[in-house]
Coordinates of C-alpha atoms and ligand atoms in Angstrom, one line a residue:
X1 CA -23.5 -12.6 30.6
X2 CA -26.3 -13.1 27.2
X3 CA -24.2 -9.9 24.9
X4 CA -27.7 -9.9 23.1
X5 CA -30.0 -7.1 23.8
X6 CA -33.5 -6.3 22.5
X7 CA -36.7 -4.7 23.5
X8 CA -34.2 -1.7 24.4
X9 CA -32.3 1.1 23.0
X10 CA -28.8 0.5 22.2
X11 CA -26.2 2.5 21.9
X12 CA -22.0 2.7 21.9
X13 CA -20.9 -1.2 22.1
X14 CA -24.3 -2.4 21.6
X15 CA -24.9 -0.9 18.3
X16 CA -24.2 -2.1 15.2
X17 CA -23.0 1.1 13.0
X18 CA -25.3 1.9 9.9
X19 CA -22.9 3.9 8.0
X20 CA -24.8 5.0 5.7
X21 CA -27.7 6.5 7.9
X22 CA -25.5 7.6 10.6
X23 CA -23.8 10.2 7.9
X24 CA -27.1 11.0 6.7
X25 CA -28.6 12.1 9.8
X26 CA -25.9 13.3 11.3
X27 CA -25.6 15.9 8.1
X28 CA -29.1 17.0 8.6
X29 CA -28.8 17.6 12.2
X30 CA -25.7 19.6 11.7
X31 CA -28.0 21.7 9.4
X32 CA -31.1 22.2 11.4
X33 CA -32.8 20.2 8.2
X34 CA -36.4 18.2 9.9
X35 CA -36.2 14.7 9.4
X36 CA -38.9 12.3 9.3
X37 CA -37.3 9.0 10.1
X38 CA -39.7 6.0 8.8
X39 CA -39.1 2.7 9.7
X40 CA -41.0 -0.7 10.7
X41 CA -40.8 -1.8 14.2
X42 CA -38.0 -2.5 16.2
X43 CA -35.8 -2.0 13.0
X44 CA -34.0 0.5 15.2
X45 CA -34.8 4.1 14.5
X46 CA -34.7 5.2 17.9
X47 CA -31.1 3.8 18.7
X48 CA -30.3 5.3 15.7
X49 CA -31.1 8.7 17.4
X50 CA -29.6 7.8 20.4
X51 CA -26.3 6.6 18.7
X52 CA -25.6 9.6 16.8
X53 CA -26.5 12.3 20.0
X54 CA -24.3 10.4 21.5
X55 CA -21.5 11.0 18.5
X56 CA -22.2 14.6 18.3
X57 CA -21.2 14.8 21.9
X58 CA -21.8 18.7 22.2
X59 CA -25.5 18.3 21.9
X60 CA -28.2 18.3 24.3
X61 CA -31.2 15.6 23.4
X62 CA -34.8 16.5 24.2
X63 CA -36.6 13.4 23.9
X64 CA -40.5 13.6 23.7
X65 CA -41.6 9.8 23.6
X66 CA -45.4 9.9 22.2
X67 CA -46.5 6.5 22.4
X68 CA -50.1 6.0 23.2
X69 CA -50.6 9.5 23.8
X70 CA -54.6 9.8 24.0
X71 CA -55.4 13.7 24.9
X72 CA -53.2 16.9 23.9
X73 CA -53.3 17.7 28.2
X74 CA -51.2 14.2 27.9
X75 CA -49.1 15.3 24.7
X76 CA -48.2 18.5 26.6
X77 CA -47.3 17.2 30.0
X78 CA -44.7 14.4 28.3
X79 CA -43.2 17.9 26.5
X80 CA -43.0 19.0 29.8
X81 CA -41.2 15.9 31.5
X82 CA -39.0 16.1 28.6
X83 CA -38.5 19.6 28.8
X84 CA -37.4 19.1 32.6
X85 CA -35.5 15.9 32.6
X86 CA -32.9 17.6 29.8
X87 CA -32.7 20.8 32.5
X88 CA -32.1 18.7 35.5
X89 CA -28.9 17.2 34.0
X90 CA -28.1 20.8 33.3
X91 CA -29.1 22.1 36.6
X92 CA -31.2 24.5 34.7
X93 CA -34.7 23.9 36.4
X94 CA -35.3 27.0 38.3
X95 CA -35.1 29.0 35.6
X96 CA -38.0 26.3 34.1
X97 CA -39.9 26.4 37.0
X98 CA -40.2 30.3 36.8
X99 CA -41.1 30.3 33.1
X100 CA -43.7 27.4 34.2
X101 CA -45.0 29.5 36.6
X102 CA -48.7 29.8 35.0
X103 CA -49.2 26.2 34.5
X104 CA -48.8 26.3 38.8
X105 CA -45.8 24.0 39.0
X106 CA -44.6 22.1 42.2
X107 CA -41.2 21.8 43.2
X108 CA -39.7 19.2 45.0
X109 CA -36.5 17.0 46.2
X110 CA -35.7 14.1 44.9
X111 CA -34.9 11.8 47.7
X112 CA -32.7 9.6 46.2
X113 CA -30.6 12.2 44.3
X114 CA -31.3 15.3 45.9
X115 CA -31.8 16.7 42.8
X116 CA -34.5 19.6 42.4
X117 CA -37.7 18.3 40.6
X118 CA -40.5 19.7 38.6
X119 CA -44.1 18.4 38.6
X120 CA -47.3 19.5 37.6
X121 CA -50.7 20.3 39.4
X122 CA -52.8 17.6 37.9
X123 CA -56.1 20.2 38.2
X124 CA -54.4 22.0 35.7
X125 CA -55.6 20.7 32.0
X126 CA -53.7 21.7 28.9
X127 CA -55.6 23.0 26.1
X128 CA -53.9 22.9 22.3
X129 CA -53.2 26.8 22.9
X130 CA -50.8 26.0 25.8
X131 CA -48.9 23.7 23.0
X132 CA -47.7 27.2 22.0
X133 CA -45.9 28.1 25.0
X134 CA -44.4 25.0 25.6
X135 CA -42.6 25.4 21.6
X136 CA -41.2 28.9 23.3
X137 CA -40.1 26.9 25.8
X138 CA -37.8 24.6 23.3
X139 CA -36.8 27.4 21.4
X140 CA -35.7 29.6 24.7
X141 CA -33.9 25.9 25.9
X142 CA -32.1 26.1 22.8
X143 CA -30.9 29.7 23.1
X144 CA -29.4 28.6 26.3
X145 CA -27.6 26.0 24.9
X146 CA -28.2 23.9 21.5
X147 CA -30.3 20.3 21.5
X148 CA -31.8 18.6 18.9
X149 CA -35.6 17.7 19.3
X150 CA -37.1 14.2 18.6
X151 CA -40.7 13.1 18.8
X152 CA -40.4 9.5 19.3
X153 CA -43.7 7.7 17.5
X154 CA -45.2 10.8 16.0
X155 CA -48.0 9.3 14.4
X156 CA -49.7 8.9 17.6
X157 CA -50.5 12.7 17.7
X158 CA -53.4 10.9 15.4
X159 CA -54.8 9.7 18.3
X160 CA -55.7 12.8 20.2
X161 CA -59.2 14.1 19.2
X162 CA -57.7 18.0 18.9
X163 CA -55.3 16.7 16.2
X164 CA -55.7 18.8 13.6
X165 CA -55.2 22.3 15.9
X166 CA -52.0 20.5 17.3
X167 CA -50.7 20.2 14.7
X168 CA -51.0 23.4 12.9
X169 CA -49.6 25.1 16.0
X170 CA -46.9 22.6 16.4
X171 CA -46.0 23.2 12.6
X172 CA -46.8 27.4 12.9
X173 CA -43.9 27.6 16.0
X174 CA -41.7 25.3 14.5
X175 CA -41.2 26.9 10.7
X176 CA -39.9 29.5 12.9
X177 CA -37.5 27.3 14.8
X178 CA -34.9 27.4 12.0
X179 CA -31.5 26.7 13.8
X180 CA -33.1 23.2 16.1
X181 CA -33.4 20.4 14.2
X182 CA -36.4 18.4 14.8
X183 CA -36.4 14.5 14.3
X184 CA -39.9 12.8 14.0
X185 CA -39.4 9.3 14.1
X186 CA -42.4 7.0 12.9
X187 CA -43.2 3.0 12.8
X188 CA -46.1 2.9 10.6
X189 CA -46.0 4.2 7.5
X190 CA -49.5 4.7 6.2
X191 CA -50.2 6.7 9.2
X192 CA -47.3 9.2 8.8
X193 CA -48.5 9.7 5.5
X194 CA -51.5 11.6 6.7
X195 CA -49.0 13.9 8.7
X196 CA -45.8 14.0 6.2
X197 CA -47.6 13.6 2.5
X198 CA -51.4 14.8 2.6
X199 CA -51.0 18.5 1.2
X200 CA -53.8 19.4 3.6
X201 CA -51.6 18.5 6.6
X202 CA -49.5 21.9 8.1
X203 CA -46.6 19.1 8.2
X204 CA -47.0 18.3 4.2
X205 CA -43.4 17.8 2.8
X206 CA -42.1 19.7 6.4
X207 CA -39.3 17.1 6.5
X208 CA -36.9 15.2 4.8
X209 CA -37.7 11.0 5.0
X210 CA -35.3 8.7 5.9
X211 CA -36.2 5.3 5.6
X212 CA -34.6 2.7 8.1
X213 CA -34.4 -0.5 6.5
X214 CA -32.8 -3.9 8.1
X215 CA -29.2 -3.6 9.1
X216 CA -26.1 -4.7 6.1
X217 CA -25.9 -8.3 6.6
X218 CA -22.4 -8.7 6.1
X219 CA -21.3 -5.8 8.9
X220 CA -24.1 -7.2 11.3
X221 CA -23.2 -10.7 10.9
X222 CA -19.3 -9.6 11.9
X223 CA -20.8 -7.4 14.8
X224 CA -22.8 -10.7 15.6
X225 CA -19.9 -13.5 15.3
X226 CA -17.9 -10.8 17.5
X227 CA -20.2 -11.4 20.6
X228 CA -20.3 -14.5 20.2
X229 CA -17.1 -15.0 20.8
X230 CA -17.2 -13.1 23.7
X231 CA -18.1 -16.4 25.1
X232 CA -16.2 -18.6 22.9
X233 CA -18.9 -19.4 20.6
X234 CA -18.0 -20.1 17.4
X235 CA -21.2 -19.7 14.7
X236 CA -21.1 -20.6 11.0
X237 CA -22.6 -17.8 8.4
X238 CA -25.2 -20.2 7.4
X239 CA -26.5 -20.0 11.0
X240 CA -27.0 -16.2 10.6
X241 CA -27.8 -16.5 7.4
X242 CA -31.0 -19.1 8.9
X243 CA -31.3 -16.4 12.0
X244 CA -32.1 -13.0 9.6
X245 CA -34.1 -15.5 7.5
X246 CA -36.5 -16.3 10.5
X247 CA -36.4 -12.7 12.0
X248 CA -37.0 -11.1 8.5
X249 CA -34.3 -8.8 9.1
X250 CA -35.2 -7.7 12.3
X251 CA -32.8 -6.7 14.0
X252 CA -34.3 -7.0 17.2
X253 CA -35.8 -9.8 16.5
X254 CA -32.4 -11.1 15.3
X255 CA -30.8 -10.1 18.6
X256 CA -33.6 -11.9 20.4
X257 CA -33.2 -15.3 18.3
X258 CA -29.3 -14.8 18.9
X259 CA -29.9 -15.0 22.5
X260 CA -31.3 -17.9 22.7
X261 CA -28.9 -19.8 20.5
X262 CA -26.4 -18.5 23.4
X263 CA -28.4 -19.6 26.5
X264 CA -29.1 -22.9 25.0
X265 CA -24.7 -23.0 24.2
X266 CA -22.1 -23.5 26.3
X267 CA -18.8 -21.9 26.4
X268 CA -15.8 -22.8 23.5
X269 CA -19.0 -24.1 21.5
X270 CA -19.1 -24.6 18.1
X271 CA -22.4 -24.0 17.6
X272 CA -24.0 -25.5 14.3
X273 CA -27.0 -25.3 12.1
X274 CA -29.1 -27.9 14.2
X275 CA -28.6 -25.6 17.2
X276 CA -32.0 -23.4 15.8
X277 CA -34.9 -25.5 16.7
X278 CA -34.1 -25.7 20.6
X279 CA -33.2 -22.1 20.2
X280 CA -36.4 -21.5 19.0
X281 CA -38.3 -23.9 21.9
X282 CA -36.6 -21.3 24.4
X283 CA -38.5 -17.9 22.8
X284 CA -41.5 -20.2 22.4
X285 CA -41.9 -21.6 26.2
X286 CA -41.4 -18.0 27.2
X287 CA -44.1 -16.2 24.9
X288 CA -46.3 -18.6 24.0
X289 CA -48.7 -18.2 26.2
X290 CA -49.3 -14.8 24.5
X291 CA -49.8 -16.6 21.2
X292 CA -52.3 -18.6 22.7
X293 CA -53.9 -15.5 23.4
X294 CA -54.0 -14.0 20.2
X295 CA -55.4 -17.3 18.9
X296 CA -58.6 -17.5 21.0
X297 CA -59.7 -14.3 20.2
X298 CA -60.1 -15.1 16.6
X299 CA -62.5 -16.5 14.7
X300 CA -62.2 -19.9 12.2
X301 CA -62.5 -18.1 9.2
X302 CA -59.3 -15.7 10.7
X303 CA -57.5 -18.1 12.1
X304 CA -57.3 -20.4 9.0
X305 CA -56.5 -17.1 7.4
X306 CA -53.3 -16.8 9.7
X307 CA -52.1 -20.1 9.3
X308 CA -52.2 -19.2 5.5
X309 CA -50.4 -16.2 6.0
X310 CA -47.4 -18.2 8.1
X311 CA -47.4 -20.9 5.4
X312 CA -47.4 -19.1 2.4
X313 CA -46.2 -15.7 3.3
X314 CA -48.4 -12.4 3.0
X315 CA -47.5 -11.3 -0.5
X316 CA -50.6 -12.5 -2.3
X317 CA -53.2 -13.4 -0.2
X318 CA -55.7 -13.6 -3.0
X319 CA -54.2 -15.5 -4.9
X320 CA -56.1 -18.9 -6.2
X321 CA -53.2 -20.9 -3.8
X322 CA -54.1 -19.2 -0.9
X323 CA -57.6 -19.5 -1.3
X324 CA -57.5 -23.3 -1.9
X325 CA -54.9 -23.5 1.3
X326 CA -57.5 -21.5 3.7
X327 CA -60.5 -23.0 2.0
X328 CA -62.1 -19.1 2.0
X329 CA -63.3 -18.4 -1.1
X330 CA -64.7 -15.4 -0.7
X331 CA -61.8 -12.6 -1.4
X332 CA -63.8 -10.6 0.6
X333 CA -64.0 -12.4 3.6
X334 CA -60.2 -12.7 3.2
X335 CA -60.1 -9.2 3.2
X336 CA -62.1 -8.8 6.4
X337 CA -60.3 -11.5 8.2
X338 CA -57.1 -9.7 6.7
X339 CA -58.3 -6.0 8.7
X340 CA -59.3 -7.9 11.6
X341 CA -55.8 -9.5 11.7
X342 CA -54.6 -5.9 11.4
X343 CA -56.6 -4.4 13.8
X344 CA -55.4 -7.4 16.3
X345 CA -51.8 -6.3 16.0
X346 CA -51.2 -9.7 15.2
X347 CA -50.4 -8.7 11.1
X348 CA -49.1 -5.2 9.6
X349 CA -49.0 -4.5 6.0
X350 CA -45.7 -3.0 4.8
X351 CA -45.1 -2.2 1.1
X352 CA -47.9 -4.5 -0.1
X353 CA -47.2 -7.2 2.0
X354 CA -49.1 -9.0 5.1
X355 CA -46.1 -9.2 7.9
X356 CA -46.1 -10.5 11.1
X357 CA -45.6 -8.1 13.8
X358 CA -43.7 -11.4 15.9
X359 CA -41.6 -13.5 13.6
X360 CA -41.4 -16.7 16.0
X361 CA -45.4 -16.4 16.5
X362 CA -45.2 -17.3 12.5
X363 CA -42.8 -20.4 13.0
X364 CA -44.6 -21.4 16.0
X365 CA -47.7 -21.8 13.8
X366 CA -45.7 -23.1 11.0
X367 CA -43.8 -25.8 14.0
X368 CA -47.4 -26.7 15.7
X369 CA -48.6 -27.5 12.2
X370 CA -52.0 -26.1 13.1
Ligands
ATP401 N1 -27.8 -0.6 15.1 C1 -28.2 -1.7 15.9 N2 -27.3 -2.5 16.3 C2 -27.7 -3.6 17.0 N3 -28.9 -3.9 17.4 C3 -29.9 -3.0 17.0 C4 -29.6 -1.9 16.2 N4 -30.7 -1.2 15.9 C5 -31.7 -1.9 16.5 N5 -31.2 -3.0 17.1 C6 -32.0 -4.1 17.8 O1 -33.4 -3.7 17.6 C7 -34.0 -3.5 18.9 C8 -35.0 -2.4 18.7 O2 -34.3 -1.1 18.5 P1 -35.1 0.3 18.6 O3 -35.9 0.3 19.9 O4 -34.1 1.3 18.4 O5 -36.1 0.2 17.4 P2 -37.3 1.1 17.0 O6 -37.3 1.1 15.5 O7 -37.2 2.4 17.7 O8 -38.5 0.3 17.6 P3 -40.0 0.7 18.0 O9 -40.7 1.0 16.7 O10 -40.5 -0.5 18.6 O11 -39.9 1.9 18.9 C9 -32.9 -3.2 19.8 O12 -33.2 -3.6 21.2 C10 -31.8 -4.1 19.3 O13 -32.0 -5.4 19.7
MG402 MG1 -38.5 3.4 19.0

């Protein structure tokens, strides 16, 4: 079995410890300090949280995953599904469904488990105000017995039109909550600074950061060579060395690529350097089709921008060079093509520099010589 995972949380055997960070967080938790954790995508912030719950096996983890969340009736109902999957392992929900009782909750059976469920009447719309009871909630939880609170992709609050009253009555219950640590865990960072570091924000300097960078080389490399042998495989450092340098660190990404040197392997291989490109023909036959994608809905002006960004890299893309590469001479239109890119979620920009969001899309533009 492929001892490379991605596109999930991992956790106990599958993660790669991160010293450093895992003392850090762990010391604010164990002193109710709020954390912001910042971090670009799939760099791993929330295995991290996952990880060192796990460690600290005495307490309980209420994850509120805010991805995409569009209206605060939607913010409050995933607080609610968090609230009540934590108190079905605890076999706690009665006593939720009571304290629920004026949002006109349904109970039910689930058939598989035959454990007691909690759902909602969806007639019933939550208001910002109701945000307040739901914090009493959390706190009352936590009296019961201690948890730490995460809200996965915070910055996503941003999108709900009531924001700004959110947020100052998230912020007013919370100052309160001194003994539960709350974790707010972020993957863009210009947007958490309208949340973390505007002083008009209720959350302005609320938290301490903690920035999640790629994983040590030398102890992910080991934890890599490790399951590799798991199926015999033996791989050279400069092979991982070539694998970070295409996934720019990404762990995920890194995971991902390392896959598909395994499936294209064999047991008791010794895999080489040459091994990369039909690694790399495996990721591409099976995403490719969403590159193509991406492609056709840009115009020729931002698409010979993009081939300039996987050719030359993002760190200067006004430069005279990448001007004369993408024959746009207009730093303005470069610009534009630049926020469109952006916008497309095809490009982020992370410390002054154009990324892209997939890696491989970048060497499959670079390997169809477009
Ligand atoms: N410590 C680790 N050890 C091994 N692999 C890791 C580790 N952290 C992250 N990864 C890899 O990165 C992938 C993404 O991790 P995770 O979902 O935790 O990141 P994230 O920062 O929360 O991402 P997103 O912003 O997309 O939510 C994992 O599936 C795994 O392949
Ligand atoms: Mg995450």
């Amino acid at each position: 079995m492929n001892p490379f995972k991605y596109g999930q949380v991992v956790f106990d055997e599958d993660f790669c410890p991160r010293p450093k960070l895992e003392k850090a967080l762990k010391s604010h938790i164990s002193s109710a300090q709020n954390v912001l954790l910042e971090g670009e995508r799939r760099i791993g912030k929330t295995s991290l949280i996952y990880e060192i719950i796990r460690k600290m096996n005495k307490l309980r983890l209420l994850y509120i995953d805010i991805l995409e969340v569009k209206t605060v009736d939607d913010f409050c109902r995933r607080i609610i599904k968090a609230i009540v999957s934590m108190e079905q392992k605890s076999g706690l929900i009665e006593k939720l469904f009571k304290s629920l009782a004026y949002l006109k909750p349904v109970m039910g059976i689930d058939p598989l488990t035959g454990t007691p469920t909690l759902s909602l009447d969806a007639a019933v719309r939550l208001k910002p105000d109701s945000i307040e009871g739901l914090m009493d909630l959390i706190h009352s939880a936590y009296k019961r017995k201690k948890l730490v609170v995460v809200f996965d992709e915070f910055q996503d609050i941003l999108n709900v039109k009531e924001a700004p009253a959110a947020l100052a009555i998230l912020r007013s219950k919370i100052q309160f909550h001194t003994d539960i640590p709350y974790i707010f865990a972020e993957s863009v960072r210009n947007r958490i600074d309208d949340i973390f570091n505007n002083p008009g924000s209720p959350f302005f300097k609320s938290a301490i950061t903690i920035d999640v960078g790629s994983l040590d080389r030398e102890i992910f490399g080991d934890f890599l060579q490790k399951k590799f042998l798991i199926g015999k495989r033996r791989v050279p450092q400069s092979l991982l060395d070539r694998i970070f340098e295409i996934a720019q660190d990404n762990p995920g990404d890194i995971q991902q690529l390392c896959g598909a040197v395994w499936e294209v392997t064999s047991y008791g291989n010794d895999i080489k350097d040459d091994i990369i490109p039909s690694a790399l023909e495996l990721v591409y036959s099976r995403e490719y089709k969403g590159y193509e994608a991406a492609l056709s809905q840009l115009t020729g002006q931002q698409l010979r921008c993009l081939i300039g960004l996987a050719n030359l890299g993002g760190k200067s893309p006004l430069s005279s060079g990448f001007i004369k590469v993408t024959g746009i001479n207009q730093p303005a239109s470069i610009k534009r093509a630049l926020n469109r890119l952006v916008q497309l979620k095809i490009i982020y920009k992370y410390q002054k520099e154009y990324k892209f969001i997939n890696p491989f899309f970048r060497s499959w533009l670079i390997y169809k010589d477009f």
